[in-house]
Amino acid sequence: MVSAVSGAGTGPAGPPPLGEEFILLGPRGNRAFDASGLEAELRSMWRSASADGPAKGQAAYRAALANLVVPLDASSLEALSPVLVEVTRRHPSRLFLIETGAAREPELLRARVTALCHLRPVGGAVCSEQIILQPGPGAEPLAPSAVRSLLVGELPVVLLEIEAGRAAPWREELWRGADLCLADSALGGDPKAAEPLWERILGDDAGRIHDLAWARLTPWREILAELFDEPALRPALEMLTQVEVSHGGDTEGMPTSPALLLAGWLAARLHWVPERREPDALLLRGGHGPVRLLFPCGAEDGTRSVSRVRLRAAAPHPLQMEVERHGRDPRAAVRIDEPRTERREIPFHY
């Protein structure tokens, strides 16, 4: 859905630099929730868009590819606002931000409308409508029905759950009502907190629920698979004896969920069977014998993701190989010491 108006509404005196964002404000501000009143306020906001606004007379395109529902605690809003700015820049949406802990009136649901706009280098601004819901204590169960009353009917409903460990009946209602649910098991410090999400995915026959931590491992899986496509290295897969998956983040000796997911992928692909947990490793049984899985933590890596994978295999197909990538570097370093010596860099498509 895309429509255009001739200006951009209220904002600072001068236009922001191209590519940066600015906010349009609804005329009535924060008030008690009323669905028909909010829709009227959205229409009024676009009608009153003025050439004196931040876009300075350029067209402002009111765009939406989805209904995006994001429940957040007010204490997390400042830290996670840049995420929402980037999401709406890449995927314009009607954004429903459910901000808990912000309102104090018991049993009252308050709301306001805004629009987040991004100036384009080719001219004009692309704007995502935002409906901010602030339930007071005890009013949280009103949020799902409030969202349903304001959905753009022909667009899919996407739930973005970017707070780990939150559980409540009203949040469950949001999960059930979404066409697509996105969560991130890497957000919790304790990997055990990821288990409910993984259980949801296992029971999701429709493919609605996705773990962003698993999606970010796609380059790692591609690189490892491509390395073992080489005929000289492929036989070593059957002889692997040790795999180290290094990760960042302080998890008190526990591997992060991305490290566990990558190790689980390797174990599933190579048909390894878990046997027992040792003090510093997991012991699995492969076709040739035992395989030790280690999860060293790199204190210098604050991403909580995977930073290095080391693989060792025994004779008759010995292998010593590692793949390492730092932070958001667009390249990964490959080092092979057996069966030959090789150093090279390959693209890492994050």
Short mmCIF file of C-alpha atoms in Angstrom, two decimals:
data_model
loop_
_atom_site.label_atom_id
_atom_site.label_comp_id
_atom_site.label_asym_id
_atom_site.label_seq_id
_atom_site.Cartn_x
_atom_site.Cartn_y
_atom_site.Cartn_z
CA MET A 1 0.00 0.00 0.00
CA VAL A 2 1.51 3.32 -1.07
CA SER A 3 -0.06 6.76 -1.26
CA ALA A 4 1.49 10.23 -1.44
CA VAL A 5 0.84 13.64 0.11
CA SER A 6 2.49 16.91 -0.76
CA GLY A 7 4.43 17.60 2.43
CA ALA A 8 5.64 16.07 5.65
CA GLY A 9 3.90 17.55 8.68
CA THR A 10 5.37 18.95 11.86
CA GLY A 11 9.07 18.72 12.63
CA PRO A 12 12.30 20.70 12.90
CA ALA A 13 12.85 23.82 10.83
CA GLY A 14 15.29 22.37 8.28
CA PRO A 15 15.22 19.12 6.35
CA PRO A 16 17.34 16.29 7.75
CA PRO A 17 20.14 14.87 5.56
CA LEU A 18 19.09 12.40 2.90
CA GLY A 19 18.62 8.92 4.28
CA GLU A 20 17.95 10.11 7.83
CA GLU A 21 14.58 9.87 9.51
CA PHE A 22 12.08 12.34 10.92
CA ILE A 23 8.77 12.04 12.75
CA LEU A 24 5.30 13.26 11.85
CA LEU A 25 3.08 13.81 14.88
CA GLY A 26 -0.64 13.21 15.10
CA PRO A 27 -2.62 16.33 16.04
CA ARG A 28 -4.17 15.06 19.28
CA GLY A 29 -1.24 13.43 21.08
CA ASN A 30 -1.58 10.76 23.75
CA ARG A 31 -5.18 9.96 24.71
CA ALA A 32 -7.55 7.17 25.70
CA PHE A 33 -7.77 4.50 23.02
CA ASP A 34 -10.54 4.92 20.46
CA ALA A 35 -10.16 3.01 17.18
CA SER A 36 -12.35 5.23 15.02
CA GLY A 37 -10.79 8.35 16.52
CA LEU A 38 -7.27 7.11 15.79
CA GLU A 39 -8.13 6.32 12.16
CA ALA A 40 -9.59 9.81 11.80
CA GLU A 41 -6.46 11.27 13.37
CA LEU A 42 -4.25 9.38 10.89
CA ARG A 43 -6.26 10.84 8.00
CA SER A 44 -6.03 14.29 9.54
CA MET A 45 -2.26 13.95 10.01
CA TRP A 46 -1.78 13.28 6.30
CA ARG A 47 -4.23 16.00 5.20
CA SER A 48 -2.43 18.59 7.30
CA ALA A 49 1.01 17.64 6.00
CA SER A 50 2.57 20.97 5.13
CA ALA A 51 5.28 22.22 2.80
CA ASP A 52 6.80 23.83 5.91
CA GLY A 53 7.59 20.40 7.35
CA PRO A 54 10.90 18.51 7.31
CA ALA A 55 10.56 17.32 3.71
CA LYS A 56 10.32 20.93 2.47
CA GLY A 57 7.62 20.33 -0.10
CA GLN A 58 8.87 16.99 -1.40
CA ALA A 59 6.31 14.19 -1.69
CA ALA A 60 5.84 12.03 1.40
CA TYR A 61 4.87 8.48 0.48
CA ARG A 62 2.64 6.71 2.96
CA ALA A 63 3.76 3.09 2.53
CA ALA A 64 3.03 -0.26 4.16
CA LEU A 65 4.10 -3.77 3.25
CA ALA A 66 2.77 -5.32 6.47
CA ASN A 67 1.16 -4.74 9.83
CA LEU A 68 4.15 -4.90 12.18
CA VAL A 69 3.35 -5.58 15.86
CA VAL A 70 6.14 -4.98 18.40
CA PRO A 71 5.55 -5.41 22.15
CA LEU A 72 8.23 -3.67 24.23
CA ASP A 73 8.77 -2.69 27.82
CA ALA A 74 9.24 1.06 28.21
CA SER A 75 12.66 0.45 29.78
CA SER A 76 13.84 -1.21 26.53
CA LEU A 77 12.48 1.39 24.15
CA GLU A 78 15.51 3.66 24.00
CA ALA A 79 17.92 0.79 23.35
CA LEU A 80 15.71 -0.89 20.74
CA SER A 81 14.36 2.17 18.92
CA PRO A 82 17.25 2.05 16.37
CA VAL A 83 16.13 -1.47 15.48
CA LEU A 84 12.62 -0.24 14.68
CA VAL A 85 13.97 2.70 12.68
CA GLU A 86 16.03 0.33 10.54
CA VAL A 87 13.19 -2.20 10.14
CA THR A 88 10.77 0.45 8.90
CA ARG A 89 13.42 1.89 6.58
CA ARG A 90 13.88 -1.50 4.94
CA HIS A 91 10.26 -2.67 5.22
CA PRO A 92 7.72 0.20 5.50
CA SER A 93 4.81 -0.95 7.66
CA ARG A 94 1.92 0.14 9.80
CA LEU A 95 3.77 -0.26 13.08
CA PHE A 96 1.91 -1.11 16.28
CA LEU A 97 4.25 -0.41 19.19
CA ILE A 98 2.82 -1.83 22.43
CA GLU A 99 4.76 0.00 25.11
CA THR A 100 4.21 -1.60 28.51
CA GLY A 101 5.21 0.08 31.75
CA ALA A 102 4.84 3.60 30.34
CA ALA A 103 1.27 4.44 31.43
CA ARG A 104 0.23 4.61 35.09
CA GLU A 105 -3.57 4.81 34.91
CA PRO A 106 -4.92 1.39 36.01
CA GLU A 107 -7.06 -0.50 33.49
CA LEU A 108 -6.68 2.29 30.89
CA LEU A 109 -5.24 1.90 27.41
CA ARG A 110 -3.79 5.08 25.93
CA ALA A 111 -2.68 5.62 22.33
CA ARG A 112 -1.19 8.14 19.92
CA VAL A 113 -0.35 8.18 16.23
CA THR A 114 2.84 9.23 14.51
CA ALA A 115 4.68 8.43 11.29
CA LEU A 116 8.37 7.61 10.86
CA CYS A 117 9.73 8.96 7.57
CA HIS A 118 13.01 8.42 5.73
CA LEU A 119 14.20 10.87 3.07
CA ARG A 120 15.20 9.16 -0.16
CA PRO A 121 18.20 10.19 -2.30
CA VAL A 122 15.91 10.19 -5.35
CA GLY A 123 13.48 12.63 -3.74
CA GLY A 124 10.59 12.52 -1.35
CA ALA A 125 10.20 10.55 1.86
CA VAL A 126 8.83 7.08 2.58
CA CYS A 127 6.72 7.08 5.75
CA SER A 128 5.52 4.28 8.02
CA GLU A 129 2.47 4.99 10.17
CA GLN A 130 2.98 4.22 13.85
CA ILE A 131 0.25 3.53 16.38
CA ILE A 132 1.72 3.59 19.88
CA LEU A 133 -0.34 1.76 22.50
CA GLN A 134 0.43 2.30 26.18
CA PRO A 135 -1.56 0.00 28.47
CA GLY A 136 -1.72 0.95 32.13
CA PRO A 137 -1.46 -1.67 34.89
CA GLY A 138 -4.05 -4.37 34.20
CA ALA A 139 -4.90 -3.04 30.72
CA GLU A 140 -2.37 -5.17 28.82
CA PRO A 141 -5.04 -7.75 27.74
CA LEU A 142 -6.76 -4.93 25.80
CA ALA A 143 -3.79 -4.53 23.45
CA PRO A 144 -4.42 -7.50 21.08
CA SER A 145 -8.01 -6.47 20.32
CA ALA A 146 -6.89 -2.85 19.90
CA VAL A 147 -4.34 -3.97 17.32
CA ARG A 148 -6.93 -6.09 15.47
CA SER A 149 -9.31 -3.11 15.22
CA LEU A 150 -6.70 -1.04 13.35
CA LEU A 151 -5.03 -3.60 11.07
CA VAL A 152 -4.70 -2.82 7.37
CA GLY A 153 -6.86 -5.70 6.26
CA GLU A 154 -5.14 -6.79 3.05
CA LEU A 155 -1.64 -6.86 4.58
CA PRO A 156 -0.01 -9.68 6.58
CA VAL A 157 0.44 -9.38 10.34
CA VAL A 158 4.06 -9.74 11.48
CA LEU A 159 4.92 -10.07 15.17
CA LEU A 160 8.45 -8.95 16.01
CA GLU A 161 9.30 -10.23 19.49
CA ILE A 162 12.65 -8.64 20.32
CA GLU A 163 12.50 -8.98 24.09
CA ALA A 164 13.68 -12.32 25.44
CA GLY A 165 11.96 -14.14 28.26
CA ARG A 166 8.66 -12.23 28.23
CA ALA A 167 5.53 -14.34 28.67
CA ALA A 168 1.92 -13.33 29.33
CA PRO A 169 -1.51 -14.49 28.06
CA TRP A 170 -2.00 -11.31 26.03
CA ARG A 171 1.35 -11.88 24.29
CA GLU A 172 0.23 -15.43 23.49
CA GLU A 173 -2.82 -13.91 21.80
CA LEU A 174 -0.50 -11.83 19.62
CA TRP A 175 1.45 -14.95 18.66
CA ARG A 176 -1.74 -16.78 17.65
CA GLY A 177 -3.01 -13.87 15.56
CA ALA A 178 0.13 -13.25 13.50
CA ASP A 179 0.82 -14.55 10.01
CA LEU A 180 4.56 -14.44 10.71
CA CYS A 181 6.34 -14.45 14.10
CA LEU A 182 9.98 -13.36 14.35
CA ALA A 183 11.97 -13.80 17.56
CA ASP A 184 15.66 -13.96 18.43
CA SER A 185 16.97 -16.68 20.74
CA ALA A 186 20.33 -14.87 20.92
CA LEU A 187 18.86 -12.01 22.97
CA GLY A 188 18.70 -13.93 26.23
CA GLY A 189 21.90 -14.35 28.20
CA ASP A 190 20.86 -17.84 29.33
CA PRO A 191 20.44 -20.24 26.38
CA LYS A 192 17.80 -22.10 28.40
CA ALA A 193 15.57 -19.06 27.82
CA ALA A 194 15.57 -19.99 24.12
CA GLU A 195 13.94 -23.38 24.75
CA PRO A 196 10.31 -22.10 24.66
CA LEU A 197 10.96 -20.48 21.26
CA TRP A 198 12.54 -23.65 19.87
CA GLU A 199 9.59 -25.67 21.19
CA ARG A 200 7.25 -23.30 19.36
CA ILE A 201 9.21 -23.80 16.14
CA LEU A 202 9.13 -27.60 16.50
CA GLY A 203 5.36 -27.48 16.86
CA ASP A 204 4.86 -24.97 14.03
CA ASP A 205 3.63 -27.04 11.09
CA ALA A 206 2.68 -23.91 9.12
CA GLY A 207 6.19 -22.42 9.17
CA ARG A 208 4.99 -19.17 10.79
CA ILE A 209 7.67 -18.90 13.49
CA HIS A 210 11.30 -18.07 12.79
CA ASP A 211 14.40 -17.60 14.96
CA LEU A 212 16.56 -14.71 13.76
CA ALA A 213 19.59 -16.29 15.48
CA TRP A 214 19.24 -19.27 13.13
CA ALA A 215 18.88 -17.00 10.10
CA ARG A 216 22.12 -15.19 10.97
CA LEU A 217 23.93 -18.55 10.86
CA THR A 218 23.18 -18.97 7.14
CA PRO A 219 26.64 -17.67 6.06
CA TRP A 220 28.36 -20.07 8.47
CA ARG A 221 26.41 -23.03 7.14
CA GLU A 222 27.09 -22.00 3.54
CA ILE A 223 30.83 -21.56 4.11
CA LEU A 224 31.27 -24.90 5.88
CA ALA A 225 29.21 -26.74 3.28
CA GLU A 226 31.16 -25.17 0.41
CA LEU A 227 34.53 -26.00 1.99
CA PHE A 228 33.60 -29.67 2.24
CA ASP A 229 32.32 -29.70 -1.33
CA GLU A 230 36.00 -29.94 -2.28
CA PRO A 231 36.81 -33.61 -3.04
CA ALA A 232 40.11 -33.47 -1.13
CA LEU A 233 38.37 -32.36 2.09
CA ARG A 234 35.08 -34.24 1.89
CA PRO A 235 36.37 -37.58 3.30
CA ALA A 236 37.49 -35.79 6.47
CA LEU A 237 33.85 -35.21 7.42
CA GLU A 238 33.52 -38.88 8.33
CA MET A 239 36.66 -38.72 10.50
CA LEU A 240 35.99 -35.58 12.57
CA THR A 241 37.06 -36.02 16.18
CA GLN A 242 36.74 -32.49 17.57
CA VAL A 243 34.77 -29.34 16.75
CA GLU A 244 35.18 -26.00 18.53
CA VAL A 245 32.47 -23.37 18.12
CA SER A 246 33.72 -20.10 19.63
CA HIS A 247 31.17 -17.50 20.63
CA GLY A 248 30.90 -14.12 22.34
CA GLY A 249 28.90 -12.97 25.30
CA ASP A 250 29.00 -13.81 28.98
CA THR A 251 26.78 -16.85 29.52
CA GLU A 252 28.50 -18.16 32.68
CA GLY A 253 30.21 -21.02 30.91
CA MET A 254 27.19 -21.95 28.78
CA PRO A 255 27.31 -21.69 24.98
CA THR A 256 25.11 -19.06 23.36
CA SER A 257 22.09 -20.15 21.37
CA PRO A 258 23.83 -19.43 17.99
CA ALA A 259 26.73 -21.70 19.03
CA LEU A 260 24.30 -24.43 20.06
CA LEU A 261 22.30 -24.06 16.85
CA LEU A 262 25.38 -24.34 14.62
CA ALA A 263 26.68 -27.34 16.55
CA GLY A 264 23.23 -28.93 16.35
CA TRP A 265 23.17 -28.40 12.60
CA LEU A 266 26.53 -30.14 12.22
CA ALA A 267 25.44 -33.02 14.45
CA ALA A 268 22.18 -33.49 12.54
CA ARG A 269 23.84 -33.37 9.12
CA LEU A 270 26.54 -35.86 10.15
CA HIS A 271 24.20 -38.11 12.16
CA TRP A 272 26.03 -37.72 15.46
CA VAL A 273 24.30 -39.11 18.55
CA PRO A 274 24.72 -37.36 21.93
CA GLU A 275 26.32 -39.54 24.59
CA ARG A 276 27.20 -37.45 27.63
CA ARG A 277 28.29 -34.06 28.91
CA GLU A 278 31.87 -33.69 30.09
CA PRO A 279 33.21 -30.79 32.24
CA ASP A 280 34.43 -28.85 29.20
CA ALA A 281 32.71 -30.49 26.24
CA LEU A 282 29.81 -32.49 24.86
CA LEU A 283 30.63 -36.02 23.75
CA LEU A 284 28.81 -37.40 20.72
CA ARG A 285 29.12 -40.63 18.77
CA GLY A 286 29.81 -40.50 15.05
CA GLY A 287 30.12 -43.29 12.51
CA HIS A 288 33.85 -43.65 13.15
CA GLY A 289 33.90 -43.03 16.90
CA PRO A 290 33.62 -40.24 19.51
CA VAL A 291 33.38 -36.56 18.62
CA ARG A 292 34.05 -33.81 21.17
CA LEU A 293 32.13 -30.53 20.88
CA LEU A 294 33.71 -27.55 22.64
CA PHE A 295 32.29 -24.04 23.07
CA PRO A 296 35.09 -21.61 24.02
CA CYS A 297 33.88 -18.10 24.89
CA GLY A 298 35.75 -15.14 23.45
CA ALA A 299 35.55 -12.29 25.97
CA GLU A 300 36.51 -9.79 23.26
CA ASP A 301 33.50 -10.73 21.12
CA GLY A 302 30.40 -8.90 22.35
CA THR A 303 28.06 -10.10 19.60
CA ARG A 304 26.87 -13.32 21.36
CA SER A 305 27.17 -14.93 17.94
CA VAL A 306 29.67 -17.40 16.47
CA SER A 307 33.15 -16.03 15.87
CA ARG A 308 35.23 -19.09 14.96
CA VAL A 309 34.80 -22.75 14.03
CA ARG A 310 37.72 -25.18 14.33
CA LEU A 311 37.55 -28.73 13.01
CA ARG A 312 39.95 -31.65 13.52
CA ALA A 313 39.83 -35.06 11.86
CA ALA A 314 41.94 -38.17 12.33
CA ALA A 315 43.77 -40.42 9.90
CA PRO A 316 43.36 -41.75 7.28
CA HIS A 317 41.89 -38.33 6.32
CA PRO A 318 43.49 -35.88 8.76
CA LEU A 319 42.18 -32.32 8.89
CA GLN A 320 43.02 -29.16 10.82
CA MET A 321 40.91 -26.24 9.64
CA GLU A 322 39.36 -23.11 11.08
CA VAL A 323 37.03 -20.39 9.85
CA GLU A 324 37.09 -17.09 11.73
CA ARG A 325 35.10 -13.91 11.43
CA HIS A 326 35.23 -10.79 13.63
CA GLY A 327 32.16 -8.72 14.48
CA ARG A 328 30.41 -7.63 11.28
CA ASP A 329 33.41 -8.04 9.00
CA PRO A 330 32.18 -8.77 5.43
CA ARG A 331 34.94 -11.38 5.11
CA ALA A 332 35.86 -14.60 6.89
CA ALA A 333 39.38 -15.98 7.20
CA VAL A 334 39.94 -19.65 6.32
CA ARG A 335 43.04 -21.41 7.65
CA ILE A 336 43.94 -25.00 6.72
CA ASP A 337 46.99 -26.77 8.24
CA GLU A 338 46.14 -30.32 7.15
CA PRO A 339 45.99 -31.99 4.64
CA ARG A 340 47.73 -28.91 3.16
CA THR A 341 48.70 -25.42 4.21
CA GLU A 342 46.40 -22.64 3.00
CA ARG A 343 45.29 -19.16 4.08
CA ARG A 344 42.59 -17.18 2.34
CA GLU A 345 39.68 -14.81 2.85
CA ILE A 346 36.19 -15.40 1.53
CA PRO A 347 33.04 -13.19 1.49
CA PHE A 348 30.78 -13.41 4.53
CA HIS A 349 27.30 -12.28 3.47
CA TYR A 350 25.76 -11.19 6.78
#
